[in-house]
Amino acid sequence: MIKLEGLSKIFPGHTIPAVKDLNLEVKEGDVCVLVGPSGCGKTTTMKMINRLYEPTGGKIYIRGEEALKMDPIKLRLDIGYVIQEIGLFPHMTIEENVATVPNEKHWPADQVKQKVDEVMTLVGLDPNVFKSRYPSALSGGQRQRVGVARAMVSDPPIMLMDEPFGAVDPITRARLQNEFLRIQERMGKTIVFVTHDIDEAIKMSDTIAVMREGELIQHATPSDLLSAPADEFVSNLVGRNRSIKRLHLIRINEILEDVNRAKPISEDAQTEEIKKQLDQSDIRTVIVVDRNNKLKGIIGVNDLKRTTGEVAKDYCQDVSDTVTSDATLNDALSVMLELGEGYVAVVNEDDQYEGTITLGDLLNVVKEDN
Amino acid sequence: MLQNLWKWLIIPLIMLGIGAAVVIYTVNNPTDSIVARMLTYERVFRVIREHMALLLVSMIGATIVGVLGGIMLSRPKLYYIGRVAENIVNIGQTVPSLAVLALFYTVLGLGFRVAVFALFIYSILPILRNTFAGIDGVERSIVEAARGMGMNPFRVLTKIELPIAFPIIVAGIRTAIVINVGAATLATFIGGGGLGDLIVTGLSVHRDMIIFTGAVIAAITAIFLDYMIGKVEERVVRWT
Ligand SMILES: Nc1ncnc2c1ncn2[C@@H]1O[C@H](COP(=O)(O)OP(=O)(O)OP(=O)(O)O)[C@@H](O)[C@H]1O
Ligand SMILES: [Mg+2]
C-alpha cells in the first residue's frame, strides 16, 4: 500500500541527511509504528509521504502509484494527517476544524454535520459540549483528540499519525488506544504511526520500524522485535523486561477462555452459597452480578464476617476498576497493581461480567513465552 | 438586538453630538467679527468634506495596496524581500508626516491630489507591514496542517492565513487612520484643504476659537473612525 524506496531528505543548507536511503513497505490494512530517538527523521518521513516535504532522493509508491507524480492536493485529501504539533485552526470552532476535509471535498452540509458528530463521539468528545468551542477553550489532550477526529472524519484509506496521543493522560491514552484498535479492526486502514512510547508501539502495531539518525535499523513485527532485536540500539530501545512487554501483545479475550473462569454469583445468592463459592475461589473473592449479568460488586472473605445480611447484594462491595476484554494483558496488570489486588474483573462494553484474570494467569503467559 | 444596536451607537452618537455642539456654538457665538467671517457653517462643512475625502480616498487606496502588497511579500518566493521591506517600512515610518508632504510638494507640486497621494503613501506603510507580519506570524504548524489536509495555497491564504492575521491587519489599518487624520490636517500646507485650513487660518489671525473648532473635529474624527473599526473587528473576530 505504501512503499518507500531509497527515500532521502537533505534539508537545504544541511549536510547530514534527515532521512537516508529509507526502504519501507507498509501493507494494506497494517499499522506501522515508527519509533526512534528525537530528531531521527520520523516526522520528516511522514511529511514526505504526503508531500509536505519533497524528497531529495528515492521514490514513494502509494497503491503502486508513484506519489511524486500525483497531484499533491488530491493525494493529501485521501491521507488523514495528524500533525505532531496538533495544528488546530484557532479561528475556527471545533466543528469547523473537524469539518475541514469534508468541506474541501464539498460534501453536502448535513452529511458533514452527521459525520463530525460521529467522529467527535468516537474520540470521546461530546459534540454538544465541544462543537461550538474554539480550540483555545480546550485542554491539550482534548485538542489532540480533535486533531485525530479531524484526520479521520472523511474515512481516508491511509492515515499518518504523528504522536497522536502524546498529550493525554495514561488512562485516557489507554482508552483511546483501545478505541483506536477497535476501529482499526473494523476499518482496516493503512496507518503510519509515530510514537516515543515503546509500549504504545508494541501495543498498536502490526510492524515496528526503528529509526536512528535518519536510517531504518529494523522493521519487524513487535513479537520479532522483542525476541530478536537487530542490535544493541534496538534492544536498548525496547528495554529490559521484554517478557513483560509481551503482555502488550496479547488481548485479554485471547486468554480468557483458557483461564479458570471464576463463576459469578447472583445478587440474590444466600450466605451459604457465597461461603461455598468463597472456599473454592483461589482469589478468595467472589464476583456478584445482577440479573442481566452486569457486574454488581465483589465479596471478599472479610466482607462476609464484617457485615450482616442474607443475600449477596447485602455484602457486596463496589469494584473500583475493571478492564474490558479487548484491553491488553498489560492493561490488566496495571489495574491490578493500581488496586493492589491479585486479580481484576473483565467486563464487556455494557459492563457485563466476562471473567476474571489473575496475576497467576499473567505469570503463566510470560512463562510460556520463555 | 435593539439594545445591542443602542450600545453600538451610543458612543458614536455622543461624539457626533459633541462635534455638532462645538460647531453650532462656535459659529453662533463668534468672539469677534474676524471669527464670524472665518467661521461659517459653509466653511466648516467644506473643510469637513475635504478632510473626509482626503482620509477616505487615501485610506481606501492604502488599505487595498497595503494588504495586497503584504500578502504578496509573504509568499515564499518574495518572502526574503518581505523581510527587507519590513525593515525599510519601519524606517520609513520614522520620517515625519510633514516631511513626507514637503517631499511630495517638491516633486509633484500643490493641490488636493498631491495631498491624497502623499497620505496614501504614508498610510500604506503600517498596513503593509502589519499584513506581512500578521501572515508571517501564523504558526508554521497551522499552515502545515492546512496544507496537509489538502488545501491549495489560495485556500490556505483565504481560509487560514488571512483570518488569523486579521486582527493584526486591522491594527495596522487603525494605526494608519490615526496617523492619517493627524497628517491630513497638514494637507493644507500644500493646498490640499481639510480641517488644517481652519487650524492654520486660526493660527495666522490669532483666533483660538477657529483653531479649537478645527482641532476638535479632527480629534473626534480620529476617535470615531478608530472606534468603528474596533467594533467591526470585535464582530468579526470571536476566537481570541
Ligand atoms: N523544516 C526543516 N528544516 C530543516 N531541518 C529540519 C526541518 N525539519 C526537520 N529538520 C531536521 O531533520 C531532522 C529530523 O527531524 P524530524 O522532525 O523528522 O525528527 P523526529 O524523528 O520527528 O523527531 P521528534 O521525535 O522530536 O519529533 C532533525 O535533525 C531536524 O532538525
Ligand atoms: Mg517528529
XYZ file of C-alpha atoms and ligand atoms in Angstrom:
642
model
C 0.000 0.000 0.000
C 2.753 2.424 0.982
C 6.198 1.680 -0.292
C 9.231 3.842 0.261
C 12.225 3.161 -1.924
C 15.609 4.638 -1.130
C 13.898 7.694 0.276
C 16.206 10.528 1.327
C 15.813 14.067 2.506
C 18.560 16.603 2.914
C 17.230 19.947 4.056
C 18.626 22.963 2.210
C 21.774 24.149 3.896
C 22.256 20.883 5.771
C 24.954 18.360 5.020
C 23.668 15.478 7.106
C 20.528 13.919 5.662
C 17.431 13.968 7.902
C 16.334 10.743 6.224
C 18.774 8.483 4.480
C 18.062 5.773 1.925
C 14.928 4.558 3.633
C 13.244 1.417 2.371
C 9.964 0.556 3.985
C 6.799 -1.193 2.956
C 3.519 -0.945 4.800
C 0.930 -3.473 3.711
C -2.695 -2.577 3.193
C -4.556 -2.570 6.488
C -1.391 -2.606 8.569
C -0.351 -0.256 11.310
C 3.329 0.558 11.000
C 4.743 2.363 14.002
C 7.867 4.490 13.592
C 9.963 4.707 16.717
C 13.324 6.229 17.413
C 15.001 8.998 19.339
C 14.079 12.632 18.845
C 15.354 14.043 15.577
C 15.803 10.674 13.863
C 13.580 11.658 10.953
C 10.170 10.199 11.795
C 8.228 13.381 11.114
C 10.296 14.099 8.026
C 9.455 10.640 6.661
C 5.749 11.224 7.225
C 5.800 14.618 5.606
C 7.426 13.149 2.553
C 4.635 10.609 2.243
C 2.011 13.347 1.948
C 4.489 15.560 0.127
C 4.644 18.412 2.575
C 8.356 17.892 2.065
C 9.753 16.967 -1.313
C 12.258 14.123 -1.031
C 15.737 14.787 -2.330
C 16.026 11.203 -3.462
C 14.099 7.984 -3.789
C 10.554 7.057 -4.600
C 7.225 6.737 -2.852
C 4.555 4.365 -4.092
C 1.003 4.547 -2.873
C -1.183 1.710 -4.109
C 1.524 1.089 -6.660
C 1.257 4.619 -7.978
C 4.180 6.965 -7.757
C 3.197 9.615 -5.239
C 5.690 12.155 -6.527
C 3.857 12.183 -9.847
C 0.418 12.608 -8.331
C -1.386 15.877 -7.713
C -0.343 16.696 -4.132
C -3.747 18.174 -3.274
C -5.621 15.048 -4.353
C -3.065 12.881 -2.610
C -3.469 14.728 0.685
C -7.247 14.702 0.605
C -7.073 10.919 0.796
C -4.454 10.764 3.519
C -5.626 11.592 7.022
C -2.916 13.555 8.770
C -2.450 14.113 12.481
C 0.349 16.646 12.799
C 2.711 16.391 15.769
C 2.024 19.968 16.883
C -1.744 19.315 16.617
C -2.133 22.457 14.480
C -5.793 23.211 15.124
C -7.082 26.330 13.390
C -7.521 28.839 16.236
C -10.104 30.951 14.420
C -12.450 28.068 13.721
C -14.754 26.252 16.095
C -14.084 22.603 16.856
C -16.877 21.699 14.463
C -15.334 23.746 11.658
C -11.921 22.320 12.431
C -13.144 18.746 12.216
C -15.127 19.508 9.054
C -12.072 20.821 7.192
C -11.514 17.918 4.818
C -15.215 17.227 4.044
C -15.577 20.920 3.256
C -12.554 20.802 0.975
C -14.215 17.830 -0.689
C -17.523 19.718 -0.961
C -19.643 17.201 0.873
C -23.293 18.160 1.419
C -23.740 20.084 4.658
C -25.966 17.622 6.511
C -23.621 14.760 5.769
C -20.712 16.802 7.108
C -22.628 17.582 10.287
C -23.531 13.986 10.901
C -20.017 12.759 10.263
C -18.492 15.410 12.530
C -20.761 14.340 15.392
C -19.870 10.734 14.751
C -16.084 11.128 14.873
C -16.200 13.508 17.812
C -18.118 10.937 19.797
C -15.657 8.320 18.648
C -12.697 10.182 20.125
C -14.621 10.793 23.313
C -15.639 14.425 22.882
C -19.326 15.120 23.361
C -20.328 17.077 20.225
C -22.966 19.038 22.123
C -20.398 20.267 24.583
C -17.410 20.900 22.364
C -18.663 21.589 18.852
C -19.084 25.317 19.172
C -15.990 25.942 21.291
C -12.777 27.389 19.970
C -9.509 25.464 20.349
C -8.269 27.950 22.944
C -11.016 26.701 25.272
C -9.807 23.081 25.207
C -7.201 21.223 27.209
C -4.121 19.852 25.473
C -5.478 16.328 25.464
C -8.840 17.431 24.127
C -7.153 19.376 21.338
C -5.185 16.326 20.415
C -8.359 14.313 20.131
C -9.846 16.995 17.881
C -6.725 16.616 15.756
C -7.371 12.887 15.467
C -11.065 13.435 14.705
C -10.160 15.953 12.012
C -7.827 13.483 10.362
C -10.255 10.587 10.262
C -13.527 12.376 9.528
C -13.546 11.634 5.816
C -12.603 7.963 6.250
C -9.299 8.199 4.395
C -7.829 4.822 3.484
C -4.412 5.971 4.683
C -3.604 7.794 7.913
C -0.394 9.420 9.057
C -0.467 9.943 12.791
C 2.423 11.822 14.373
C 2.294 11.169 18.124
C -1.474 11.409 18.211
C -1.818 10.516 21.885
C 1.246 12.302 23.229
C -0.598 14.853 25.355
C -3.258 12.733 27.037
C -3.079 11.150 30.464
C -2.222 7.430 30.695
C -5.780 6.341 31.421
C -7.375 8.289 28.572
C -4.485 7.206 26.422
C -5.151 3.544 27.109
C -8.817 4.131 26.339
C -8.030 5.915 23.076
C -5.580 3.191 22.124
C -8.185 0.512 22.686
C -10.754 2.550 20.834
C -8.266 3.025 18.021
C -7.581 -0.698 17.812
C -11.289 -1.470 17.816
C -11.918 0.989 14.970
C -8.879 -0.224 13.121
C -10.084 -3.817 13.314
C -13.271 -2.751 11.588
C -11.852 -0.241 9.111
C -8.535 -1.845 8.266
C -6.847 1.412 7.336
C -3.218 1.616 6.378
C -1.576 3.633 9.088
C 1.840 5.078 9.757
C 2.020 5.991 13.406
C 4.788 7.773 15.287
C 5.337 7.401 18.989
C 8.050 7.802 21.582
C 6.415 5.248 23.793
C 7.728 1.772 23.041
C 4.843 0.218 24.959
C 2.408 2.067 22.749
C 4.346 0.930 19.688
C 4.183 -2.704 20.741
C 0.508 -2.482 21.528
C -0.689 -0.642 18.435
C 1.420 -2.004 15.659
C 1.428 -4.741 13.099
C 5.014 -3.814 12.368
C 7.512 -1.552 14.069
C 10.121 0.430 12.169
C 13.016 1.508 14.351
C 14.901 4.544 13.069
C 18.114 6.187 14.126
C 19.751 9.241 12.622
C 17.636 9.069 9.504
C 18.208 5.393 8.875
C 15.945 2.403 9.256
C 17.561 -0.020 11.703
C 14.947 -2.731 11.901
C 11.484 -3.312 10.549
C 9.721 -6.245 12.154
C 6.601 -7.402 13.904
C 6.524 -6.434 17.567
C 6.934 -10.047 18.542
C 10.045 -10.459 16.385
C 11.411 -7.161 17.588
C 11.096 -8.351 21.171
C 12.600 -11.742 20.566
C 15.268 -10.763 18.049
C 16.348 -7.146 18.253
C 18.723 -6.394 15.377
C 21.380 -4.746 17.502
C 22.322 -3.158 20.775
C 20.453 0.045 19.883
C 17.176 -1.732 19.265
C 17.426 -3.857 22.367
C 18.136 -0.781 24.434
C 15.167 0.929 22.886
C 12.929 -1.997 23.594
C 14.345 -2.039 27.074
C 14.611 -4.776 29.610
C 11.603 -6.741 30.831
C 10.938 -7.876 27.359
C 8.745 -10.699 28.537
C 6.620 -8.230 30.433
C 6.361 -6.123 27.281
C 4.828 -9.153 25.634
C 1.823 -8.555 27.787
C 1.117 -5.643 25.456
C 0.785 -8.026 22.577
C -1.926 -10.206 23.998
C -5.510 -9.144 24.445
C -7.484 -10.396 27.402
C -10.108 -12.083 25.247
C -7.394 -14.267 23.739
C -6.711 -15.993 27.041
C -9.973 -15.533 28.887
C -11.313 -18.816 27.537
C -8.396 -20.774 28.899
C -8.115 -19.313 32.353
C -10.071 -20.654 35.237
C -13.203 -18.644 34.734
C -14.289 -17.666 38.217
C -18.021 -18.175 38.212
C -20.054 -15.177 39.331
C -22.939 -15.497 41.724
C -26.258 -13.765 41.537
C -27.012 -10.834 43.765
C -29.755 -12.876 45.412
C -27.498 -15.786 46.373
C -27.796 -16.897 50.018
C -24.979 -16.637 52.532
C -24.387 -20.376 52.462
C -23.834 -20.376 48.757
C -21.476 -17.435 48.980
C -19.402 -19.242 51.596
C -19.187 -22.299 49.447
C -18.028 -20.292 46.459
C -15.501 -18.390 48.544
C -13.929 -21.593 49.718
C -13.453 -22.725 46.159
C -12.112 -19.439 44.900
C -8.353 -19.172 44.574
C -8.555 -15.403 44.858
C -10.716 -15.659 47.982
C -13.256 -13.359 46.399
C -16.500 -13.908 44.565
C -17.942 -11.735 41.852
C -21.560 -10.650 42.161
C -23.697 -9.908 39.128
C -27.270 -8.811 38.718
C -29.978 -10.453 36.619
C -28.566 -9.034 33.410
C -25.119 -10.351 34.176
C -23.986 -6.800 34.924
C -21.118 -6.520 37.379
C -22.562 -5.607 40.748
C -19.547 -5.890 43.021
C -17.330 -8.324 44.871
C -17.406 -10.117 48.186
C -14.209 -10.985 49.999
C -13.882 -13.294 52.978
C -13.769 -10.366 55.352
C -16.865 -8.739 53.938
C -18.829 -11.785 54.921
C -17.612 -11.528 58.514
C -17.862 -7.776 58.837
C -21.358 -7.114 57.621
C -24.586 -8.861 58.438
C -27.054 -9.742 55.765
C -28.838 -12.504 54.000
C -28.123 -12.318 50.320
C -25.123 -11.428 48.205
C -26.152 -7.864 47.490
C -26.021 -7.046 51.216
C -22.353 -7.975 51.466
C -21.184 -6.821 48.118
C -18.528 -4.097 47.798
C -18.088 -1.773 44.833
C -15.358 -2.537 42.363
C -13.169 0.477 41.770
C -11.731 -0.593 38.438
C -12.246 -3.197 35.755
C -10.844 -3.904 32.309
C -12.639 -4.605 29.078
C -11.979 -7.830 27.262
C -10.317 -6.084 24.333
C -7.724 -4.478 26.597
C -4.261 -5.987 26.708
C -2.825 -8.146 29.453
C -0.619 -5.214 30.294
C -3.685 -3.082 30.944
C -4.938 -5.809 33.235
C -1.608 -5.834 35.046
C -1.656 -2.066 35.541
C -5.119 -2.202 37.028
C -4.088 -4.991 39.396
C -1.050 -3.057 40.524
C -3.114 0.054 40.975
C -5.721 -1.719 43.049
C -3.153 -3.756 44.915
C -5.087 -6.922 44.145
C -4.074 -10.175 42.533
C -6.987 -10.174 40.132
C -9.157 -7.945 38.011
C -12.691 -8.400 36.744
C -13.192 -8.356 32.990
C -16.341 -6.808 31.586
C -17.655 -6.030 28.125
C -18.696 -2.624 26.848
C -22.062 -2.865 28.601
C -20.413 -3.604 31.920
C -21.458 -7.256 31.775
C -19.180 -9.675 33.531
C -16.996 -11.815 31.302
C -14.447 -13.365 33.629
C -11.550 -12.722 35.924
C -7.845 -12.505 35.198
C -5.394 -13.216 37.996
C -1.738 -12.436 38.444
C -1.115 -16.153 38.137
C -2.659 -16.181 34.672
C -0.282 -13.414 33.594
C 2.711 -15.256 35.024
C 1.701 -18.331 33.065
C 1.589 -16.368 29.854
C 5.023 -14.872 30.467
C 6.425 -18.286 31.397
C 5.059 -19.979 28.302
C 6.842 -17.405 26.206
C 10.268 -18.064 27.615
C -30.901 43.102 19.458
C -32.213 46.629 19.741
C -30.346 47.011 22.970
C -27.186 45.834 21.228
C -27.639 48.331 18.460
C -28.103 51.047 21.033
C -24.870 50.033 22.748
C -23.163 50.155 19.423
C -24.432 53.548 18.537
C -24.216 55.375 21.809
C -20.558 56.320 21.674
C -20.564 57.417 18.006
C -23.710 59.429 18.696
C -22.165 61.115 21.702
C -19.102 62.014 19.650
C -21.210 63.282 16.796
C -23.197 65.303 19.318
C -20.085 66.867 20.823
C -18.791 67.747 17.362
C -22.129 69.269 16.317
C -22.426 71.181 19.600
C -18.934 72.645 19.220
C -19.609 73.699 15.640
C -23.015 75.207 16.413
C -21.678 77.022 19.445
C -18.580 78.486 17.853
C -20.342 79.509 14.652
C -23.178 81.199 16.541
C -21.044 82.809 19.206
C -18.073 84.301 17.400
C -15.767 86.226 19.703
C -15.378 88.982 17.142
C -16.030 89.901 13.523
C -12.927 88.146 12.213
C -14.030 84.881 13.716
C -17.550 85.483 12.431
C -16.190 85.938 8.907
C -13.823 82.965 9.029
C -16.053 80.515 10.831
C -19.222 79.948 8.863
C -21.268 76.763 8.501
C -20.434 76.750 4.859
C -16.724 76.852 5.511
C -16.838 74.299 8.299
C -18.786 71.826 6.165
C -16.497 72.404 3.228
C -13.361 71.618 5.236
C -15.003 68.596 6.851
C -15.954 67.331 3.412
C -12.442 67.914 2.117
C -10.962 66.263 5.156
C -13.147 63.177 4.759
C -12.286 62.979 1.101
C -8.574 63.176 1.927
C -8.970 60.478 4.540
C -11.256 58.112 2.711
C -9.556 58.190 -0.644
C -6.083 57.782 0.802
C -7.174 55.155 3.340
C -9.132 53.007 0.913
C -6.278 53.110 -1.546
C -3.706 52.413 1.150
C -5.711 49.513 2.561
C -6.071 47.834 -0.802
C -2.471 48.333 -1.814
C -1.074 47.645 1.665
C -2.980 44.398 2.177
C -2.326 43.098 -1.321
C 1.329 44.105 -1.071
C 1.655 42.478 2.335
C 0.147 39.255 1.012
C 2.491 39.240 -1.963
C 5.539 39.830 0.196
C 4.528 36.961 2.473
C 4.521 34.425 -0.370
C 7.526 32.083 -0.243
C 9.031 33.470 -3.438
C 9.086 37.043 -2.210
C 9.492 36.247 1.472
C 13.051 37.499 1.803
C 12.200 40.717 0.009
C 9.353 40.966 2.516
C 11.713 40.761 5.453
C 13.852 43.533 3.969
C 10.777 45.602 3.079
C 9.503 45.253 6.641
C 12.651 46.936 7.910
C 12.596 49.642 5.278
C 8.991 50.369 6.175
C 9.889 50.623 9.829
C 12.498 53.220 8.958
C 10.069 54.975 6.602
C 7.642 55.347 9.490
C 10.089 57.491 11.376
C 10.035 60.181 8.659
C 7.674 62.914 9.957
C 4.466 63.339 8.015
C 5.215 66.980 7.349
C 8.461 65.972 5.691
C 6.601 63.487 3.518
C 4.190 66.185 2.411
C 7.055 68.568 1.749
C 8.809 65.910 -0.280
C 5.769 65.298 -2.448
C 5.274 69.014 -2.839
C 8.758 69.464 -4.253
C 8.239 66.596 -6.679
C 4.588 66.869 -7.624
C 3.535 70.389 -6.718
C 0.396 71.652 -4.988
C -3.185 70.502 -4.724
C -5.670 68.059 -3.331
C -4.435 65.146 -5.427
C -0.855 65.526 -4.325
C -2.009 65.630 -0.708
C -4.117 62.490 -1.162
C -1.233 60.745 -2.807
C 1.178 61.680 -0.035
C -1.261 60.490 2.640
C -1.839 57.311 0.671
C 1.864 56.515 0.525
C 2.303 57.337 4.185
C -0.635 55.138 5.242
C 0.434 52.148 3.177
C 3.403 51.611 5.431
C 1.731 50.389 8.647
C -0.839 48.365 6.713
C 1.756 46.693 4.535
C 3.977 45.948 7.491
C 1.181 44.560 9.639
C -0.248 42.424 6.850
C 3.133 40.893 6.235
C 3.894 40.471 9.926
C 0.416 39.062 10.606
C 0.683 36.403 7.920
C 4.302 35.710 8.780
C 3.257 35.246 12.413
C 0.782 32.457 11.690
C 2.258 29.356 13.263
C 4.042 27.147 10.799
C 2.356 24.050 12.154
C -1.079 25.536 11.476
C -0.223 26.262 7.873
C 1.334 22.834 7.518
C -1.764 21.197 8.980
C -3.901 23.090 6.479
C -1.726 22.043 3.573
C -1.642 18.502 4.909
C -5.453 18.450 4.894
C -5.354 19.120 1.162
C -5.957 22.869 0.970
C -4.400 24.557 -2.036
C -2.259 27.660 -1.456
C -5.127 30.019 -2.243
C -7.428 28.270 0.233
C -4.682 28.282 2.858
C -4.339 32.026 2.364
C -8.026 32.883 2.437
C -9.276 30.331 4.971
C -6.329 30.185 7.344
C -3.647 32.839 6.999
C -5.740 35.958 6.407
C -8.373 35.213 9.071
C -5.685 34.502 11.664
C -3.728 37.607 10.644
C -6.909 39.693 10.522
C -6.615 41.333 13.964
C -3.052 42.389 13.207
C -4.003 43.711 9.787
C -6.828 45.693 11.360
C -4.424 47.043 13.961
C -2.294 48.277 11.054
C -5.291 49.953 9.468
C -6.151 51.606 12.781
C -2.618 52.891 13.159
C -2.775 54.217 9.615
C -6.059 56.000 10.284
C -4.845 57.691 13.407
C -1.677 58.823 11.668
C -3.667 59.828 8.635
C -6.156 62.007 10.496
C -3.274 63.908 12.033
C -1.299 64.122 8.823
C -4.374 65.186 6.867
C -4.515 68.419 8.895
C -1.172 69.231 7.339
C -2.510 68.851 3.802
C -3.484 72.485 3.848
C 0.190 73.435 3.574
C 0.292 72.045 0.070
C -3.131 73.259 -0.874
C -4.960 70.086 -0.050
C -7.622 71.716 2.110
C -9.273 69.917 5.004
C -9.542 70.731 8.692
C -5.984 72.029 8.623
C -7.412 75.040 6.818
C -9.247 76.104 9.945
C -6.282 75.472 12.190
C -3.808 77.309 10.001
C -6.217 80.195 9.439
C -6.819 80.416 13.171
C -3.105 80.420 13.812
C -2.438 83.182 11.294
C -5.152 85.500 12.638
C -4.511 84.558 16.270
C -8.030 83.390 16.957
C -8.076 80.370 19.265
C -11.713 79.653 18.639
C -11.073 78.774 14.996
C -8.116 76.569 15.904
C -10.212 74.926 18.586
C -13.055 74.088 16.211
C -10.729 72.540 13.664
C -8.775 70.580 16.255
C -11.867 69.223 17.999
C -13.395 67.948 14.782
C -10.111 66.363 13.734
C -9.776 64.628 17.090
C -13.362 63.427 17.059
C -12.938 62.072 13.544
C -9.901 60.055 14.638
C -11.613 58.638 17.718
C -14.808 57.936 15.791
C -13.107 56.032 12.967
C -10.905 54.098 15.355
C -13.906 53.159 17.446
C -15.933 51.999 14.472
C -13.142 49.829 13.144
C -12.603 48.397 16.602
C -16.282 47.470 16.776
C -16.267 45.872 13.366
C -13.212 43.874 14.373
C -14.909 42.711 17.572
C -17.784 41.491 15.483
C -15.612 39.522 13.108
C -13.019 38.109 15.486
C -14.626 35.892 18.082
C -11.958 33.361 18.728
C -9.368 35.052 20.888
N 11.944 22.115 8.034
C 13.170 21.708 8.416
N 14.259 22.393 8.027
C 15.486 21.991 8.388
N 15.741 20.910 9.142
C 14.710 20.183 9.563
C 13.361 20.540 9.230
N 12.538 19.634 9.788
C 13.321 18.770 10.438
N 14.631 19.079 10.315
C 15.761 18.319 10.865
O 15.663 16.996 10.407
C 15.948 16.064 11.433
C 14.791 15.108 11.620
O 13.686 15.819 12.114
P 12.286 15.157 12.366
O 11.343 16.255 12.675
O 11.936 14.268 11.248
O 12.571 14.304 13.677
P 11.579 13.370 14.512
O 12.098 11.996 14.397
O 10.192 13.610 14.084
O 11.816 13.920 15.978
P 10.792 14.080 17.183
O 10.635 12.731 17.749
O 11.491 15.004 18.106
O 9.534 14.638 16.620
C 16.262 16.886 12.675
O 17.649 16.955 12.819
C 15.687 18.236 12.371
O 16.445 19.244 12.977
Mg 8.560 14.483 14.985
